[in-house]
CSV table of C-alpha atoms in Angstrom, one decimal:
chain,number,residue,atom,x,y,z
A,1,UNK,CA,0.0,0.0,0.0
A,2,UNK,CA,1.2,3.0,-0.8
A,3,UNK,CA,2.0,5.8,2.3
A,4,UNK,CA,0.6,8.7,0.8
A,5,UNK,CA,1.1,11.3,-2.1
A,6,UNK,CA,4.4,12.7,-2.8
A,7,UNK,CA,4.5,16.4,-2.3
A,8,UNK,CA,6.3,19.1,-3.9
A,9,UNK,CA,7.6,22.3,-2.5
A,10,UNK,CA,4.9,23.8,-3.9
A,11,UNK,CA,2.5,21.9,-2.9
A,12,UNK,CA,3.5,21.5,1.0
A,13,UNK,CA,1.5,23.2,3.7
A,14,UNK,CA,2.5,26.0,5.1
A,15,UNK,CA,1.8,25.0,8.6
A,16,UNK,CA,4.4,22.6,8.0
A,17,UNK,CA,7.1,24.9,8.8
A,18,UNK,CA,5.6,26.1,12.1
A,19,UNK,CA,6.8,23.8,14.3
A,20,UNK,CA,10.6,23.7,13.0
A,21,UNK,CA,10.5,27.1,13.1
A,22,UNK,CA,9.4,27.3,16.6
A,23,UNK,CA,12.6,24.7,17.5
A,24,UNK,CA,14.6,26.8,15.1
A,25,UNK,CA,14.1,29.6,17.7
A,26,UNK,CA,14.8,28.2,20.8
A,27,UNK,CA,17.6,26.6,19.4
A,28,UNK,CA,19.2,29.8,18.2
A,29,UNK,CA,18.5,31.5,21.7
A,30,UNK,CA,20.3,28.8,23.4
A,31,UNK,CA,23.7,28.7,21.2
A,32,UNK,CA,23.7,32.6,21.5
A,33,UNK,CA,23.1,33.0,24.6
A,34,UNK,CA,25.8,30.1,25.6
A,35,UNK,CA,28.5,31.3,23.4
A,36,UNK,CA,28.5,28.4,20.9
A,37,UNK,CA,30.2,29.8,18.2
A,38,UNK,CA,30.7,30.7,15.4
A,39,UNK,CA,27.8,31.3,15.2
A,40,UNK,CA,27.5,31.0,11.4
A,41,UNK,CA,28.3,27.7,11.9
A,42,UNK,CA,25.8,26.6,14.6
A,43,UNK,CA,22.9,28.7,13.6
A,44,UNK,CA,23.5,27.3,9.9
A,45,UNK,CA,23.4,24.1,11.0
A,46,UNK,CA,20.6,24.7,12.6
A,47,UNK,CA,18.7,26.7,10.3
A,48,UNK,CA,19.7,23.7,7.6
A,49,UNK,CA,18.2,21.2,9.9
A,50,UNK,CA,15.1,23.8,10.1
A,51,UNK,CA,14.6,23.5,6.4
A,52,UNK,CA,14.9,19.7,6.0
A,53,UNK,CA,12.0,19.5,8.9
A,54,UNK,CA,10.0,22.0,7.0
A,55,UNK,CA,10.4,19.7,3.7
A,56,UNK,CA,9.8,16.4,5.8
A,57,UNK,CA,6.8,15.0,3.3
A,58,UNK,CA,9.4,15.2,0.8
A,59,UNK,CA,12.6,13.7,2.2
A,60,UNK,CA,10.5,11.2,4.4
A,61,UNK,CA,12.9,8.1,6.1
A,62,UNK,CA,15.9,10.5,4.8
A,63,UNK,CA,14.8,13.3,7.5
A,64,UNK,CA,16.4,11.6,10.4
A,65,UNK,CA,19.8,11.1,9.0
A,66,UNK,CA,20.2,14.1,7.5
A,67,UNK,CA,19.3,16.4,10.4
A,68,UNK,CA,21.8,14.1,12.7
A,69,UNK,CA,24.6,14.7,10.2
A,70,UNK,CA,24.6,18.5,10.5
A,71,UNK,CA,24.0,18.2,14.2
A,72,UNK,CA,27.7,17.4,14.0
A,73,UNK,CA,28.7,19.2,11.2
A,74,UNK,CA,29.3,22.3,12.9
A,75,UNK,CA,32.2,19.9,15.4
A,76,UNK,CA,34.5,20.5,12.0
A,77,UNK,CA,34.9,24.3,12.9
A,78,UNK,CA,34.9,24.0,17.0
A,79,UNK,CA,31.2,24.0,18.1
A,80,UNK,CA,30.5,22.0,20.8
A,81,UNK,CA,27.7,20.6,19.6
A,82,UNK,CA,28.0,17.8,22.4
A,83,UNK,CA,26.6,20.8,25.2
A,84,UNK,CA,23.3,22.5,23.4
A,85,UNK,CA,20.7,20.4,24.2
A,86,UNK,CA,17.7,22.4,22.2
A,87,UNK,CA,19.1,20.4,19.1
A,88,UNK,CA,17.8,16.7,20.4
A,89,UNK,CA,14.4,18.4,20.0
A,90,UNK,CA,15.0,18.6,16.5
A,91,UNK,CA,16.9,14.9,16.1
A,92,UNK,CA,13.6,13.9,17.8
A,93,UNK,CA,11.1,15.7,14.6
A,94,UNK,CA,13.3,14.2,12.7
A,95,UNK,CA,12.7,10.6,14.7
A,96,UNK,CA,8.9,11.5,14.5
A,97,UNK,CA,8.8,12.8,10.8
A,98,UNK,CA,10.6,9.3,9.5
A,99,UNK,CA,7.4,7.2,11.3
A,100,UNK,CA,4.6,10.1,10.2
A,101,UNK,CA,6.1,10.7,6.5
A,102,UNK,CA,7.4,7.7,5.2
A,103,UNK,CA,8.3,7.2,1.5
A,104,UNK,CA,7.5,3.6,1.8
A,105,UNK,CA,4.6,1.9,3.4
A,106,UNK,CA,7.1,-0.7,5.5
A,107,UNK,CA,8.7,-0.7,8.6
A,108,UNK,CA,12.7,-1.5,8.2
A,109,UNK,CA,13.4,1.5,5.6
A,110,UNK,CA,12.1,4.1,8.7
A,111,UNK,CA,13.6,1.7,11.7
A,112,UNK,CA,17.3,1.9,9.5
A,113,UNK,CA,16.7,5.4,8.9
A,114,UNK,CA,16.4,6.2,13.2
A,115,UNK,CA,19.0,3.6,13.4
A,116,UNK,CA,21.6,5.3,11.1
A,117,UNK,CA,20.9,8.7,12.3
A,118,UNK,CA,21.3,7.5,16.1
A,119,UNK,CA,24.3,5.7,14.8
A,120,UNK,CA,25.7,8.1,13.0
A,121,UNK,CA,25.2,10.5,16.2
A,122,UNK,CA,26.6,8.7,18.7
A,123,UNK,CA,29.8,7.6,17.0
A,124,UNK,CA,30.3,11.5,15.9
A,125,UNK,CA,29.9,12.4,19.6
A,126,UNK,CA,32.2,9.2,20.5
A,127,UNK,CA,34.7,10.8,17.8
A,128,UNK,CA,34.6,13.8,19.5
A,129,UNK,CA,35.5,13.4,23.1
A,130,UNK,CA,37.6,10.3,22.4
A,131,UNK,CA,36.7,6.5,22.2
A,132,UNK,CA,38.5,6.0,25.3
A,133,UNK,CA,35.8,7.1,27.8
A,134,UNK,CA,34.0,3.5,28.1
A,135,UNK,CA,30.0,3.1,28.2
A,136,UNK,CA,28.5,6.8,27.3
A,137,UNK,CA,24.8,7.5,28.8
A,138,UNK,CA,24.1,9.5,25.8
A,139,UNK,CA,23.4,6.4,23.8
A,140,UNK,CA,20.7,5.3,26.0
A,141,UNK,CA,19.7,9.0,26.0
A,142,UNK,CA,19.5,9.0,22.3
A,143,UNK,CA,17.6,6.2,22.1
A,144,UNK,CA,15.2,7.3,24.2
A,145,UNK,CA,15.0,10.4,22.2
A,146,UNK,CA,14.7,8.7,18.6
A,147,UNK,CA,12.8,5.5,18.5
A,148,UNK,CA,9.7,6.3,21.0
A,149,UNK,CA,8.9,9.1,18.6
A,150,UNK,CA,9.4,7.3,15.6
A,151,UNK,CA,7.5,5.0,17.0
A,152,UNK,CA,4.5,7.5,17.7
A,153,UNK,CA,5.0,8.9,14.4
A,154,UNK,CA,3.9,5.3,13.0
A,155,UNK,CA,1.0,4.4,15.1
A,156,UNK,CA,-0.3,8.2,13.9
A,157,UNK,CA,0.0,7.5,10.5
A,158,UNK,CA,-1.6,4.1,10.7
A,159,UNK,CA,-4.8,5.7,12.8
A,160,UNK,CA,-5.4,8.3,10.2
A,161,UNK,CA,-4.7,6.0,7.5
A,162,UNK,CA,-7.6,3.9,9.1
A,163,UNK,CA,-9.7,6.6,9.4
A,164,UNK,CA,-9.6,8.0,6.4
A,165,UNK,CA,-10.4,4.2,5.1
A,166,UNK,CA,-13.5,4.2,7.1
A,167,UNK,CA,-14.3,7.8,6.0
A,168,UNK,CA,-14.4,6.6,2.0
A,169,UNK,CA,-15.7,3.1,3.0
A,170,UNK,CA,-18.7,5.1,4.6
A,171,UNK,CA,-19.3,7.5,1.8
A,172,UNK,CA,-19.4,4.1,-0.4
A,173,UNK,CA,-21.6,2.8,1.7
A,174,UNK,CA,-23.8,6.1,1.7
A,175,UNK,CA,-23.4,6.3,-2.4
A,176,UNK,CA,-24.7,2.6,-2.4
A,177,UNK,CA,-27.3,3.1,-0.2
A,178,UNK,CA,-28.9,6.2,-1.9
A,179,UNK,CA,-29.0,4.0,-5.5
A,180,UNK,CA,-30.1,1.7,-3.4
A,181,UNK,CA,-33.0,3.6,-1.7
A,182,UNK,CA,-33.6,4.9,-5.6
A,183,UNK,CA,-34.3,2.0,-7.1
A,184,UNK,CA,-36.5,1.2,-4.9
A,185,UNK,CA,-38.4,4.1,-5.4
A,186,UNK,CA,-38.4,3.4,-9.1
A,187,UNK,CA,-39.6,-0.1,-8.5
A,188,UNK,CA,-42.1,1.0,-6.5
A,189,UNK,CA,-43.7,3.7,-8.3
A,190,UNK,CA,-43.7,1.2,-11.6
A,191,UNK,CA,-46.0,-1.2,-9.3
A,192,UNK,CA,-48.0,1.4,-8.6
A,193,UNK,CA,-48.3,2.5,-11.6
A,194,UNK,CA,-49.6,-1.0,-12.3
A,195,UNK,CA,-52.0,-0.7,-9.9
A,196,UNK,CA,-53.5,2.6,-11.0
A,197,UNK,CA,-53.8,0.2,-14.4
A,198,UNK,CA,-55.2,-2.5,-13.2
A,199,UNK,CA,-58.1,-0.2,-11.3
A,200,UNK,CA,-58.6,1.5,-14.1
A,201,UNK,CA,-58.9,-1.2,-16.6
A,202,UNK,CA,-61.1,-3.0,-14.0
A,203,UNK,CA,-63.1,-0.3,-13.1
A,204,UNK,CA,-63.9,0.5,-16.9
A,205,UNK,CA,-64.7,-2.6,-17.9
A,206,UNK,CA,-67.3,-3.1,-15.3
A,207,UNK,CA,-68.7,0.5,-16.0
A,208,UNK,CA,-69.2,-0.7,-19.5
A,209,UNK,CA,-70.2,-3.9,-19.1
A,210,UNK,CA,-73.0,-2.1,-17.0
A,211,UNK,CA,-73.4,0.6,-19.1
A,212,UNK,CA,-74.7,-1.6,-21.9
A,213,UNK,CA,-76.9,-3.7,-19.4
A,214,UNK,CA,-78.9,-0.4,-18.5
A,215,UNK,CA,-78.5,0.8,-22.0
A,216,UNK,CA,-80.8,-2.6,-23.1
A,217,UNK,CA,-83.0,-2.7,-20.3
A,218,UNK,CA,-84.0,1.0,-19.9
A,219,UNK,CA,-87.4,0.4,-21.8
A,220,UNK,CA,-88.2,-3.3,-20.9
A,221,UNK,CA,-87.1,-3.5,-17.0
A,222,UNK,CA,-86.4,0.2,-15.3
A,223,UNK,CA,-86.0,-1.3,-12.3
A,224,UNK,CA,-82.6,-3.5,-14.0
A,225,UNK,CA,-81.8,-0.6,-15.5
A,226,UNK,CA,-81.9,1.4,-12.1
A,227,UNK,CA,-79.8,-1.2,-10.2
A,228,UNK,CA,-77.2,-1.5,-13.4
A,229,UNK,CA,-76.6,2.5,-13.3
A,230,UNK,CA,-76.0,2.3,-9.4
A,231,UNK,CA,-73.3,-0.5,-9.9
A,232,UNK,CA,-71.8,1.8,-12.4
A,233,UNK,CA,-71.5,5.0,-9.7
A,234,UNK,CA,-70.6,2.7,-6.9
A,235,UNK,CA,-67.6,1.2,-9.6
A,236,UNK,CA,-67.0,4.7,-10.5
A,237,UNK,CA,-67.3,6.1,-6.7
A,238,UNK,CA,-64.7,3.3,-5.9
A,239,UNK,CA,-62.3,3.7,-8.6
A,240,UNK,CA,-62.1,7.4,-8.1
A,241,UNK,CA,-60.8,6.7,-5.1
A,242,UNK,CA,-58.9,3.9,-5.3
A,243,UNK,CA,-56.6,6.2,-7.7
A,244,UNK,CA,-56.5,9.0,-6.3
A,245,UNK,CA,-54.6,7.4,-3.2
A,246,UNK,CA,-52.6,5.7,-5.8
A,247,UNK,CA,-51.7,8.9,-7.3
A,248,UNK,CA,-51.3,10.0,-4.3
A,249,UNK,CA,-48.5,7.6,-3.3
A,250,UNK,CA,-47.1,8.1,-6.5
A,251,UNK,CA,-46.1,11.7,-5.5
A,252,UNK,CA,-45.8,11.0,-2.3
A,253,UNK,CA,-42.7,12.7,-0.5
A,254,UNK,CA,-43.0,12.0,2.9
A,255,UNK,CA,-42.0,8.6,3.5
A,256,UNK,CA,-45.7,7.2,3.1
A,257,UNK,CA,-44.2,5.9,-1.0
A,258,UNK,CA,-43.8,1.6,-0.4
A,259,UNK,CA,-46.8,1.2,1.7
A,260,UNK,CA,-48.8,-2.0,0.0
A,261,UNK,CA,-51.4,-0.9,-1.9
A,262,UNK,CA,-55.1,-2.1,-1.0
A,263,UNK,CA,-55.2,-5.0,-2.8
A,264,UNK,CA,-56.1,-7.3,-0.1
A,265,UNK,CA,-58.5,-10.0,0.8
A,266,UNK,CA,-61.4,-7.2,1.6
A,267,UNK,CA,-60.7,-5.9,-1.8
A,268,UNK,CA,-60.9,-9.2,-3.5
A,269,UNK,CA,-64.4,-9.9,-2.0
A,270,UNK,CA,-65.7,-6.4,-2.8
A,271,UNK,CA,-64.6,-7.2,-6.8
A,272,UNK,CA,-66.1,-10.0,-6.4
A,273,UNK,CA,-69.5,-8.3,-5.7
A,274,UNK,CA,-69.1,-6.1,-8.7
A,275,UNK,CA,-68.6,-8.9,-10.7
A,276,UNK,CA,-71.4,-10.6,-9.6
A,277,UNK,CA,-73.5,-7.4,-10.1
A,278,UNK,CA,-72.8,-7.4,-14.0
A,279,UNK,CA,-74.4,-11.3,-14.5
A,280,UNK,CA,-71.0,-13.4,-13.6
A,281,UNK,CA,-71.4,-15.6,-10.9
A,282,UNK,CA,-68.1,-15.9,-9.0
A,283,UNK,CA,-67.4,-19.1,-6.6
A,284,UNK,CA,-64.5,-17.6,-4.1
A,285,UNK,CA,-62.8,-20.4,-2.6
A,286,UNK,CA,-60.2,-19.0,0.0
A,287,UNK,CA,-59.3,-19.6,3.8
A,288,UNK,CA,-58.2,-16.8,5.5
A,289,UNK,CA,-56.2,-18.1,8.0
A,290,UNK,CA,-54.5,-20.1,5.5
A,291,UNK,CA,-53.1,-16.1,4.4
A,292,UNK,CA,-52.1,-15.2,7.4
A,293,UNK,CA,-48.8,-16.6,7.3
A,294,UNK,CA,-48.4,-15.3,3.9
A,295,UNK,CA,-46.1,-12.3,3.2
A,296,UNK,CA,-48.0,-8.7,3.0
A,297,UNK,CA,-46.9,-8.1,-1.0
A,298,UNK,CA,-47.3,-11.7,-2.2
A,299,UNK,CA,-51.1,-11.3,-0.5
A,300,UNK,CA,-51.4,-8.4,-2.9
A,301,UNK,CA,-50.1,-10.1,-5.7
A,302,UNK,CA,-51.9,-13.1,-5.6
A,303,UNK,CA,-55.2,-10.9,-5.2
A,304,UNK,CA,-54.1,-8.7,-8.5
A,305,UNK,CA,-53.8,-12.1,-10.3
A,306,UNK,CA,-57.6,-12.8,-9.3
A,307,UNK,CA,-58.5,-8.9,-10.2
A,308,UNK,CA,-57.1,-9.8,-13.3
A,309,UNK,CA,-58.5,-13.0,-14.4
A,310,UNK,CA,-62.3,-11.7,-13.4
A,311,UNK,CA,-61.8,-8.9,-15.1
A,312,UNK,CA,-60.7,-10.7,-18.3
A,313,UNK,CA,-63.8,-12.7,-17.1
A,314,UNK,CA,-66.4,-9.6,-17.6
A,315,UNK,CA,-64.4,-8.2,-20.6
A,316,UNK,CA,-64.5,-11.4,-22.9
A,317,UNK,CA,-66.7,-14.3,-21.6
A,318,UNK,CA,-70.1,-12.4,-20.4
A,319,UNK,CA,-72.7,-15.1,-19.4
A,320,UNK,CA,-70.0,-17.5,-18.0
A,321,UNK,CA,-69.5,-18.5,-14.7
A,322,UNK,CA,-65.9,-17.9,-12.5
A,323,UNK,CA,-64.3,-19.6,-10.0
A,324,UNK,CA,-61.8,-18.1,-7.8
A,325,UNK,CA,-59.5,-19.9,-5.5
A,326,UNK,CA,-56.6,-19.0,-3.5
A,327,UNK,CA,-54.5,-21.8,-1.2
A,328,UNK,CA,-51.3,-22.4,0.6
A,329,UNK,CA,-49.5,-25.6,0.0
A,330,UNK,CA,-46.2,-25.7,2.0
A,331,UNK,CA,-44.4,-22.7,1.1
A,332,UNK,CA,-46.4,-22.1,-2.3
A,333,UNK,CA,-49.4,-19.9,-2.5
A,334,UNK,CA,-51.4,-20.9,-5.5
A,335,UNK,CA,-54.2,-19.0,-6.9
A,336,UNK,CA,-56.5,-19.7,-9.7
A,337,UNK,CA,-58.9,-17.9,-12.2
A,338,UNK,CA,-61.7,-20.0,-14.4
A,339,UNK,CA,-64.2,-19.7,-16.4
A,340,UNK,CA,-66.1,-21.3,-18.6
A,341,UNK,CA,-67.2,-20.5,-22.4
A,342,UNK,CA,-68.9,-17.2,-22.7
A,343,UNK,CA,-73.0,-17.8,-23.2
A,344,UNK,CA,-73.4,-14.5,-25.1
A,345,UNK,CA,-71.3,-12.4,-27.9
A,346,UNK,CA,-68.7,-10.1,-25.6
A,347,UNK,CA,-69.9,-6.6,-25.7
A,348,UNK,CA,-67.8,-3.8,-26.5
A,349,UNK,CA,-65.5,-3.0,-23.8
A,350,UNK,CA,-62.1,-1.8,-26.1
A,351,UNK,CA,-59.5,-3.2,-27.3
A,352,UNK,CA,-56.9,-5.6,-24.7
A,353,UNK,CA,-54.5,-3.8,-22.8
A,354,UNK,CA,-51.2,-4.8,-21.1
A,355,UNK,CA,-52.5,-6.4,-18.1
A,356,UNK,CA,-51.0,-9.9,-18.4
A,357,UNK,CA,-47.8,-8.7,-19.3
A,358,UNK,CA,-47.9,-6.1,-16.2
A,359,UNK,CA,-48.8,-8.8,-14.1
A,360,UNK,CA,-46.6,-11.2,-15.6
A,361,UNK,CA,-43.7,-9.3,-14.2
A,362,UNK,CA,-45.3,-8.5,-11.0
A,363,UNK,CA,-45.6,-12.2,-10.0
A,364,UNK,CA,-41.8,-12.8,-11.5
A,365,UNK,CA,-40.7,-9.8,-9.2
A,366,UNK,CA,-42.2,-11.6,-6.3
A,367,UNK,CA,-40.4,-15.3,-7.2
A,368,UNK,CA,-43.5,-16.7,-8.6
A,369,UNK,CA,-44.5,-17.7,-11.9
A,370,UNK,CA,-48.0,-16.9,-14.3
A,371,UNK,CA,-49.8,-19.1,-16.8
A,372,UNK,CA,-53.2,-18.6,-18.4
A,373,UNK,CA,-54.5,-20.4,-21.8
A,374,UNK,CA,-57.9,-22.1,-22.7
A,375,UNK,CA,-59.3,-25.0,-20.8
A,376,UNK,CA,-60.8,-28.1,-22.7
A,377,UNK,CA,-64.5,-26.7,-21.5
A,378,UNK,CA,-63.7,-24.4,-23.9
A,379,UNK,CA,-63.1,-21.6,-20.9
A,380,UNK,CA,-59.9,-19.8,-20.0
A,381,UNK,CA,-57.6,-20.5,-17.4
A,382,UNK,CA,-55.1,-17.9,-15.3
A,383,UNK,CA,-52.8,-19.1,-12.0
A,384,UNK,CA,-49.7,-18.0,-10.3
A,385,UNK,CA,-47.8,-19.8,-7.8
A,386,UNK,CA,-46.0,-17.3,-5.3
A,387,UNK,CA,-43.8,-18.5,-2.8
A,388,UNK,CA,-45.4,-16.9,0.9
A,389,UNK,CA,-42.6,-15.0,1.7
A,390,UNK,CA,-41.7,-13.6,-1.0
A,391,UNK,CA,-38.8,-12.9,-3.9
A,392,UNK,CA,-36.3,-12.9,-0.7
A,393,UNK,CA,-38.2,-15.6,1.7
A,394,UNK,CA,-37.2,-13.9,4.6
A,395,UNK,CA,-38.6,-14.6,7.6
């Protein structure tokens, strides 16, 4: 993995410079006020030192080293650099900057870089006072000035590597769950807008079918006709409202959008009433406590499939009788539309729509499958087997 971008001078921030500047200071105040001259020599070398700290995204591992070897380059012209201690602040930046600022992602190329530099340092000091002395302190001193920052610099830049990890993992995560939340949407608003088709059609044809059962009996039985034009205003009351809430949730914006339609047991019955009203008997076979285990959506579904196949019923088999029947075997719901052959011409109700295909991928969306064709009777035949809990048969 690769430790971070490479900067240029260009591009380093300024606030990088504070801190060394801040050493740089107290540094100088020290070797001026102790006499460690020349001065041009020690406040070079530490000026230098200032400017390699400043640049420490650049020179990464190389920091360390390079601010230890002019520590003691100032010991060539007769600094004692062995007496200012304000300068192991900066060998310890230095320490810190080769864990924080690494040019490569593993551990031995900073470890050698501390390693050399404290190296490097003590055997300049030992060169200075003599090798003759025996065990020196400042070696422990050193160490404990070098590798417990380098150290700290290292767990740092692990932790905000982390973080900022988890900060892209999480706007991923947010990203997906926003297409996510989308597409549901989308998915939802195209079943309703298969619902508000499926009223519609439904309501239509029975408006029709009614329409031309009053038209033909308004001279020879007013009271048929009466009854006929108030199934056609309760079907038109109903439908009117039936799509106004799914228009409604359609637009809606306030979290109500995914709520499952009405298209329930109640409705079924109530359809089933309107369909009896237009001269199709209707044998409903269902067991209601046989649904309840069934999942909210695939209750829906199975109850457009029986909207749709009485529907069919009124449009293109008038005189027929219908049997409806909805049951749970196992983990399968299975519900069934037929009729037999139609006793009368159809009468005009418009030309087929796209109900079977609409419902065709409504039952496919919730894991089931759809077939319909003619029955030997001569009738028609629609079913749909639906798994209970669904496309994802969760529990």
């Amino acid at each position: 993995m690769d430790p971070g971008p490479r900067h240029a001078l260009r591009d380093l921030p300024r606030g990088d410079a504070a801190l060394p500047a801040a050493l740089g200071i107290v540094a100088s105040l020290e070797h001026v006020l102790g006499g460690y001259g020349p001065l041009w020599a020690s406040l070079g070398s530490v000026w230098c030192a200032c400017l390699v700290l400043a640049a420490r995204r650049i020179a990464g591992e190389l920091t360390s080293p390079a601010v230890a070897v002019l520590y003691l380059a100032p010991a060539a012209v007769g600094v004692p650099v062995q007496e200012p201690a304000s300068f192991v602040l900066l060998l310890s930046l230095a320490a810190w900057s080769a864990g924080r600022h690494p040019r490569r992602e593993a551990l031995w190329p900073g470890a050698a870089a501390v390693s050399a530099a404290l190296a490097v340092t003590l055997l300049g000091l030992a060169a200075i006072d003599g090798f003759d002395r025996g065990f020196d302190p400042s070696a422990m001193f050193g160490a404990v000035f070098t590798y417990p920052p380098w150290l700290l610099g290292v767990l740092l830049r692990r932790e905000l590597r982390r973080s900022a990890d988890l900060a892209v993992e999480a706007e991923r995560a947010r990203a997906r769950h926003e297409r996510e939340l989308l597409e549901v949407a989308a998915v939802e608003r195209r079943r309703l807008a298969l619902e508000v088709h499926d009223v519609v059609s439904r309501s239509l044809a029975i408006v029709l079918v009614q329409a031309s059962v009053a038209e033909d009996a308004v001279d020879r039985d007013p009271q048929g006709c009466r009854r006929s034009l108030r199934h056609v205003q309760d079907c038109a009351r109903t439908a009117v409202g039936e799509t106004g809430r799914l228009l409604r949730l359609l637009r809606d914006e306030t979290g109500e959008l995914g709520a499952v339609p009405r298209a329930d047991l109640e409705a079924l019955e109530d359809l089933v009433r309107e369909v009896e009203g237009t001269g199709v008997p209707v044998d409903l076979v269902v067991a209601p406590e046989d649904l309840r285990r069934v999942a909210p959506e695939v209750r829906a579904g199975a109850c457009a499939v029986a909207a749709e196949g009485l529907t069919n019923v009124v449009k293109h088999a008038p005189g027929a009788g219908a049997a409806v029947t909805l049951a749970v075997h196992g983990d399968d719901l299975a519900v069934t539309v037929t009729n037999g052959p139609p006793t009368r011409p159809p009468r005009g109700v418009g030309p087929g729509g796209h109900g079977l295909p609409g419902l065709a991928e409504r039952v496919a969306a919730l894991g089931g499958v759809l077939q319909h064709g003619p029955t030997a009777a001569g009738g028609h035949r629609l079913s749909a087997h639906l798994p209970v809990r669904g496309a994802g048969g969760g529990g």
